[in-house]
Amino acid sequence: MYENIDEEEFAEKLAADDNAVLLDVRTQQEWDSGYIKGAILLDFFNPEFPKEVEKLDKAKNYYIYCRSGNRSGQACGLMEGMGFAGELYNLEGGVMAWTGDLEE
């Protein structure tokens, strides 16, 4: 079961997790406006999204965000249903709630 966590907890867990993968599930256009350092872009709206997710290591822990936390929550649910065994964290409020630096 995935967890919705706030920005502070998200950042702390991500920084301390040696098994972490940071996923940005926004569109390319949204990504181009700034992303969290170390993120991998996998557009949730891309029809190939489930196939791309299937290629990911299911033993890793995933920290997932989008613009507002809605799509990333759906992505967490999808990944949960696909048998991802690691931890799944959804950034509450998405990148809109992120007060840290963004890469461009």
mmCIF file with all atom_site columns, C-alpha atoms in Angstrom:
data_model
loop_
_atom_site.group_PDB
_atom_site.id
_atom_site.type_symbol
_atom_site.label_atom_id
_atom_site.label_alt_id
_atom_site.label_comp_id
_atom_site.label_asym_id
_atom_site.label_entity_id
_atom_site.label_seq_id
_atom_site.pdbx_PDB_ins_code
_atom_site.Cartn_x
_atom_site.Cartn_y
_atom_site.Cartn_z
_atom_site.occupancy
_atom_site.B_iso_or_equiv
_atom_site.pdbx_formal_charge
_atom_site.auth_seq_id
_atom_site.auth_comp_id
_atom_site.auth_asym_id
_atom_site.auth_atom_id
_atom_site.pdbx_PDB_model_num
ATOM 1   C CA . MET A 1 1   ? 0.000  0.000  0.000   1.00 0.00 ? 1   MET A CA 1
ATOM 2   C CA . TYR A 1 2   ? 1.386  3.376  -0.936  1.00 0.00 ? 2   TYR A CA 1
ATOM 3   C CA . GLU A 1 3   ? 1.617  6.350  1.388   1.00 0.00 ? 3   GLU A CA 1
ATOM 4   C CA . ASN A 1 4   ? 0.766  9.976  0.766   1.00 0.00 ? 4   ASN A CA 1
ATOM 5   C CA . ILE A 1 5   ? 3.416  12.019 2.534   1.00 0.00 ? 5   ILE A CA 1
ATOM 6   C CA . ASP A 1 6   ? 4.099  15.717 2.795   1.00 0.00 ? 6   ASP A CA 1
ATOM 7   C CA . GLU A 1 7   ? 7.051  17.511 1.278   1.00 0.00 ? 7   GLU A CA 1
ATOM 8   C CA . GLU A 1 8   ? 9.196  17.436 4.415   1.00 0.00 ? 8   GLU A CA 1
ATOM 9   C CA . GLU A 1 9   ? 8.791  13.708 4.987   1.00 0.00 ? 9   GLU A CA 1
ATOM 10  C CA . PHE A 1 10  ? 9.174  13.020 1.261   1.00 0.00 ? 10  PHE A CA 1
ATOM 11  C CA . ALA A 1 11  ? 12.489 14.892 1.134   1.00 0.00 ? 11  ALA A CA 1
ATOM 12  C CA . GLU A 1 12  ? 13.808 13.283 4.331   1.00 0.00 ? 12  GLU A CA 1
ATOM 13  C CA . LYS A 1 13  ? 12.924 9.735  3.321   1.00 0.00 ? 13  LYS A CA 1
ATOM 14  C CA . LEU A 1 14  ? 14.253 10.223 -0.204  1.00 0.00 ? 14  LEU A CA 1
ATOM 15  C CA . ALA A 1 15  ? 17.588 11.576 1.052   1.00 0.00 ? 15  ALA A CA 1
ATOM 16  C CA . ALA A 1 16  ? 18.035 8.694  3.492   1.00 0.00 ? 16  ALA A CA 1
ATOM 17  C CA . ASP A 1 17  ? 16.944 5.874  1.152   1.00 0.00 ? 17  ASP A CA 1
ATOM 18  C CA . ASP A 1 18  ? 19.744 3.987  -0.656  1.00 0.00 ? 18  ASP A CA 1
ATOM 19  C CA . ASN A 1 19  ? 17.142 2.035  -2.635  1.00 0.00 ? 19  ASN A CA 1
ATOM 20  C CA . ALA A 1 20  ? 15.189 5.043  -3.876  1.00 0.00 ? 20  ALA A CA 1
ATOM 21  C CA . VAL A 1 21  ? 14.014 5.969  -7.352  1.00 0.00 ? 21  VAL A CA 1
ATOM 22  C CA . LEU A 1 22  ? 12.456 9.393  -7.879  1.00 0.00 ? 22  LEU A CA 1
ATOM 23  C CA . LEU A 1 23  ? 9.758  9.441  -10.563 1.00 0.00 ? 23  LEU A CA 1
ATOM 24  C CA . ASP A 1 24  ? 8.183  12.504 -12.126 1.00 0.00 ? 24  ASP A CA 1
ATOM 25  C CA . VAL A 1 25  ? 4.949  11.469 -13.858 1.00 0.00 ? 25  VAL A CA 1
ATOM 26  C CA . ARG A 1 26  ? 4.147  14.844 -15.395 1.00 0.00 ? 26  ARG A CA 1
ATOM 27  C CA . THR A 1 27  ? 4.236  15.729 -19.080 1.00 0.00 ? 27  THR A CA 1
ATOM 28  C CA . GLN A 1 28  ? 7.404  16.788 -20.913 1.00 0.00 ? 28  GLN A CA 1
ATOM 29  C CA . GLN A 1 29  ? 6.122  20.379 -20.941 1.00 0.00 ? 29  GLN A CA 1
ATOM 30  C CA . GLU A 1 30  ? 5.631  20.341 -17.165 1.00 0.00 ? 30  GLU A CA 1
ATOM 31  C CA . TRP A 1 31  ? 9.054  18.721 -16.703 1.00 0.00 ? 31  TRP A CA 1
ATOM 32  C CA . ASP A 1 32  ? 10.641 21.500 -18.783 1.00 0.00 ? 32  ASP A CA 1
ATOM 33  C CA . SER A 1 33  ? 9.353  24.076 -16.294 1.00 0.00 ? 33  SER A CA 1
ATOM 34  C CA . GLY A 1 34  ? 11.470 22.477 -13.548 1.00 0.00 ? 34  GLY A CA 1
ATOM 35  C CA . TYR A 1 35  ? 11.904 19.104 -11.846 1.00 0.00 ? 35  TYR A CA 1
ATOM 36  C CA . ILE A 1 36  ? 13.294 17.730 -8.604  1.00 0.00 ? 36  ILE A CA 1
ATOM 37  C CA . LYS A 1 37  ? 16.964 16.818 -8.946  1.00 0.00 ? 37  LYS A CA 1
ATOM 38  C CA . GLY A 1 38  ? 17.535 13.144 -9.694  1.00 0.00 ? 38  GLY A CA 1
ATOM 39  C CA . ALA A 1 39  ? 14.040 12.505 -11.041 1.00 0.00 ? 39  ALA A CA 1
ATOM 40  C CA . ILE A 1 40  ? 13.225 10.274 -13.984 1.00 0.00 ? 40  ILE A CA 1
ATOM 41  C CA . LEU A 1 41  ? 10.445 11.438 -16.301 1.00 0.00 ? 41  LEU A CA 1
ATOM 42  C CA . LEU A 1 42  ? 7.680  8.925  -17.098 1.00 0.00 ? 42  LEU A CA 1
ATOM 43  C CA . ASP A 1 43  ? 4.620  10.745 -18.425 1.00 0.00 ? 43  ASP A CA 1
ATOM 44  C CA . PHE A 1 44  ? 1.499  9.275  -16.823 1.00 0.00 ? 44  PHE A CA 1
ATOM 45  C CA . PHE A 1 45  ? -0.631 10.426 -19.774 1.00 0.00 ? 45  PHE A CA 1
ATOM 46  C CA . ASN A 1 46  ? 1.567  8.605  -22.300 1.00 0.00 ? 46  ASN A CA 1
ATOM 47  C CA . PRO A 1 47  ? -0.263 5.469  -23.501 1.00 0.00 ? 47  PRO A CA 1
ATOM 48  C CA . GLU A 1 48  ? 3.029  3.597  -23.068 1.00 0.00 ? 48  GLU A CA 1
ATOM 49  C CA . PHE A 1 49  ? 3.197  4.486  -19.358 1.00 0.00 ? 49  PHE A CA 1
ATOM 50  C CA . PRO A 1 50  ? 2.184  1.021  -18.053 1.00 0.00 ? 50  PRO A CA 1
ATOM 51  C CA . LYS A 1 51  ? 4.719  -0.659 -20.359 1.00 0.00 ? 51  LYS A CA 1
ATOM 52  C CA . GLU A 1 52  ? 7.461  1.709  -19.219 1.00 0.00 ? 52  GLU A CA 1
ATOM 53  C CA . VAL A 1 53  ? 6.574  1.133  -15.563 1.00 0.00 ? 53  VAL A CA 1
ATOM 54  C CA . GLU A 1 54  ? 6.716  -2.621 -16.116 1.00 0.00 ? 54  GLU A CA 1
ATOM 55  C CA . LYS A 1 55  ? 10.412 -2.232 -17.031 1.00 0.00 ? 55  LYS A CA 1
ATOM 56  C CA . LEU A 1 56  ? 11.255 -0.706 -13.638 1.00 0.00 ? 56  LEU A CA 1
ATOM 57  C CA . ASP A 1 57  ? 12.882 -2.703 -10.827 1.00 0.00 ? 57  ASP A CA 1
ATOM 58  C CA . LYS A 1 58  ? 9.988  -3.785 -8.602  1.00 0.00 ? 58  LYS A CA 1
ATOM 59  C CA . ALA A 1 59  ? 12.269 -4.196 -5.585  1.00 0.00 ? 59  ALA A CA 1
ATOM 60  C CA . LYS A 1 60  ? 13.170 -0.482 -5.450  1.00 0.00 ? 60  LYS A CA 1
ATOM 61  C CA . ASN A 1 61  ? 11.413 2.161  -3.383  1.00 0.00 ? 61  ASN A CA 1
ATOM 62  C CA . TYR A 1 62  ? 9.644  4.766  -5.496  1.00 0.00 ? 62  TYR A CA 1
ATOM 63  C CA . TYR A 1 63  ? 9.091  8.412  -4.644  1.00 0.00 ? 63  TYR A CA 1
ATOM 64  C CA . ILE A 1 64  ? 6.552  9.735  -7.111  1.00 0.00 ? 64  ILE A CA 1
ATOM 65  C CA . TYR A 1 65  ? 5.307  13.213 -7.812  1.00 0.00 ? 65  TYR A CA 1
ATOM 66  C CA . CYS A 1 66  ? 3.300  15.128 -10.396 1.00 0.00 ? 66  CYS A CA 1
ATOM 67  C CA . ARG A 1 67  ? 1.904  18.654 -10.465 1.00 0.00 ? 67  ARG A CA 1
ATOM 68  C CA . SER A 1 68  ? -0.657 18.348 -7.666  1.00 0.00 ? 68  SER A CA 1
ATOM 69  C CA . GLY A 1 69  ? -0.377 14.793 -6.336  1.00 0.00 ? 69  GLY A CA 1
ATOM 70  C CA . ASN A 1 70  ? -3.337 13.346 -8.236  1.00 0.00 ? 70  ASN A CA 1
ATOM 71  C CA . ARG A 1 71  ? -1.594 11.587 -11.135 1.00 0.00 ? 71  ARG A CA 1
ATOM 72  C CA . SER A 1 72  ? 1.228  10.409 -8.897  1.00 0.00 ? 72  SER A CA 1
ATOM 73  C CA . GLY A 1 73  ? -1.341 8.890  -6.539  1.00 0.00 ? 73  GLY A CA 1
ATOM 74  C CA . GLN A 1 74  ? -2.868 7.063  -9.493  1.00 0.00 ? 74  GLN A CA 1
ATOM 75  C CA . ALA A 1 75  ? 0.606  5.963  -10.584 1.00 0.00 ? 75  ALA A CA 1
ATOM 76  C CA . CYS A 1 76  ? 1.265  4.603  -7.073  1.00 0.00 ? 76  CYS A CA 1
ATOM 77  C CA . GLY A 1 77  ? -1.989 2.653  -7.218  1.00 0.00 ? 77  GLY A CA 1
ATOM 78  C CA . LEU A 1 78  ? -1.135 1.272  -10.636 1.00 0.00 ? 78  LEU A CA 1
ATOM 79  C CA . MET A 1 79  ? 2.344  0.228  -9.524  1.00 0.00 ? 79  MET A CA 1
ATOM 80  C CA . GLU A 1 80  ? 0.922  -1.360 -6.407  1.00 0.00 ? 80  GLU A CA 1
ATOM 81  C CA . GLY A 1 81  ? -1.405 -3.416 -8.583  1.00 0.00 ? 81  GLY A CA 1
ATOM 82  C CA . MET A 1 82  ? 1.522  -4.444 -10.787 1.00 0.00 ? 82  MET A CA 1
ATOM 83  C CA . GLY A 1 83  ? 3.258  -6.071 -7.840  1.00 0.00 ? 83  GLY A CA 1
ATOM 84  C CA . PHE A 1 84  ? 5.867  -3.520 -6.882  1.00 0.00 ? 84  PHE A CA 1
ATOM 85  C CA . ALA A 1 85  ? 7.283  -4.876 -3.641  1.00 0.00 ? 85  ALA A CA 1
ATOM 86  C CA . GLY A 1 86  ? 9.212  -1.830 -2.437  1.00 0.00 ? 86  GLY A CA 1
ATOM 87  C CA . GLU A 1 87  ? 7.796  1.227  -0.728  1.00 0.00 ? 87  GLU A CA 1
ATOM 88  C CA . LEU A 1 88  ? 5.671  3.638  -2.791  1.00 0.00 ? 88  LEU A CA 1
ATOM 89  C CA . TYR A 1 89  ? 5.418  7.263  -1.705  1.00 0.00 ? 89  TYR A CA 1
ATOM 90  C CA . ASN A 1 90  ? 3.221  9.936  -3.245  1.00 0.00 ? 90  ASN A CA 1
ATOM 91  C CA . LEU A 1 91  ? 4.200  13.569 -2.730  1.00 0.00 ? 91  LEU A CA 1
ATOM 92  C CA . GLU A 1 92  ? 1.082  15.266 -1.339  1.00 0.00 ? 92  GLU A CA 1
ATOM 93  C CA . GLY A 1 93  ? 0.392  18.442 -3.247  1.00 0.00 ? 93  GLY A CA 1
ATOM 94  C CA . GLY A 1 94  ? 2.866  17.442 -5.947  1.00 0.00 ? 94  GLY A CA 1
ATOM 95  C CA . VAL A 1 95  ? 5.555  19.752 -7.200  1.00 0.00 ? 95  VAL A CA 1
ATOM 96  C CA . MET A 1 96  ? 3.246  22.683 -6.398  1.00 0.00 ? 96  MET A CA 1
ATOM 97  C CA . ALA A 1 97  ? 3.878  21.922 -2.706  1.00 0.00 ? 97  ALA A CA 1
ATOM 98  C CA . TRP A 1 98  ? 7.629  21.498 -3.190  1.00 0.00 ? 98  TRP A CA 1
ATOM 99  C CA . THR A 1 99  ? 9.593  24.399 -1.745  1.00 0.00 ? 99  THR A CA 1
ATOM 100 C CA . GLY A 1 100 ? 13.024 22.956 -2.511  1.00 0.00 ? 100 GLY A CA 1
ATOM 101 C CA . ASP A 1 101 ? 15.106 23.749 -5.550  1.00 0.00 ? 101 ASP A CA 1
ATOM 102 C CA . LEU A 1 102 ? 14.069 22.632 -9.008  1.00 0.00 ? 102 LEU A CA 1
ATOM 103 C CA . GLU A 1 103 ? 16.392 21.766 -11.877 1.00 0.00 ? 103 GLU A CA 1
ATOM 104 C CA . GLU A 1 104 ? 15.743 23.245 -15.317 1.00 0.00 ? 104 GLU A CA 1
#
